[in-house]
Amino acid sequence: MICPLAEVEEVFKESFGAVYQCSRKNCYWLEFKDTTTAFKISDFFLFKKTIDAIDIEKMLSDTSRTADFELVMPHRTDRCFILSAQDVLNLREVLAGAKFMIELNSEVKRILRKEAVLASF
Amino acid sequence: MKDLLKLKTSLAEDIENILNAQVKIEAHASALYLAMSSWCDDQGLDNSADFFAKQANEEREHMLKLFNYINNRGGRAISPEVTNIPTDFDSFRGVFEQTLLQEMFVTEQFNNIADKCMKAKDYVTFNFVQWFLAEQVEEEYVARRILELFDVIGEEGTGRWEIDKHLVKVTFSGQE
Ligand SMILES: [Fe+2]
Ligand SMILES: [Fe+2]
């Protein structure tokens, strides 16, 4: 569950997952497969890189039973993600959407800051 | 929504990636020159062995310069994996030919980085890589000059000994 003190705002939401930002603790919350996990900013992007690097083709073509699922245990979280190929694709979509919104927000804020300073000109 | 991204890093993702790629290239160059040093030592080419050992140290310093810059800007520098370092080389001359090609490759990479910075309007990083671009003029000059010794002195008779003796005197005096 998301911390009750958290000031969360929705970053990106899909039917199978969502990312929220807590501006009080400066972290991101990932909601995925009935779990919520908090990530520090850099950990969040590191996690995205890890998920993007999973070799889905290998998961699908490898016939050994252990290859059906990918185990991801991000540092500094107490979470263990057990992901099927479909989960990986879904998670990628959530993280990519969130990253896009985070960058868009950053860009909008940058323009607003500039406007605020230069408005009197 | 608060801008958490900018609080963390001043580097755009693709700039951080290309700088980390350069960290790896410098680490590779360092390991390659160390391998050359060992080969030269084995061939009895004492000065060349020293020359390449020094080069290896310099490349490691280049790597750290990039590494620290990435971290100082809020990025995450990656300690690179270095693979495919040869243990044997074809010839004395071949080692210096490979050195020149290696340095020209590095120059090309820094040109690409400068180009990326320009396009991304990251003039802070653009300014940072100026030092490396200037450094490459010297690196290429020294490698090319040493290579010319092979023609000027010739490898016959005591030629290889002469070349090994003289190459330490090759220095770059700048553009004056
Ligand atoms: Fe270098
Ligand atoms: Fe170099």
Coordinates of N, CA, C and O and ligand atoms in Angstrom, one line a residue, chain B residues 26 59 62 106 136 139, ligand 1:
Chain B
E26 N 37.9 4.3 -23.6 CA 39.2 4.7 -23.0 C 39.7 3.5 -22.1 O 40.9 3.3 -22.1
E59 N 45.5 6.7 -20.7 CA 44.1 6.3 -21.1 C 43.2 6.1 -19.9 O 42.0 6.4 -19.9
H62 N 42.1 9.4 -18.7 CA 41.1 9.9 -19.6 C 39.7 9.3 -19.1 O 38.7 10.0 -19.0
V106 N 39.4 7.1 -31.7 CA 39.0 7.9 -30.5 C 38.6 9.3 -30.9 O 37.6 9.9 -30.4
Q136 N 43.7 14.9 -28.5 CA 43.8 13.9 -29.7 C 44.8 14.4 -30.7 O 45.4 13.6 -31.4
E139 N 48.0 13.1 -29.5 CA 48.0 11.6 -29.6 C 48.3 11.1 -31.0 O 49.1 10.2 -31.2
Ligands
FE1 FE 42.3 8.7 -24.5

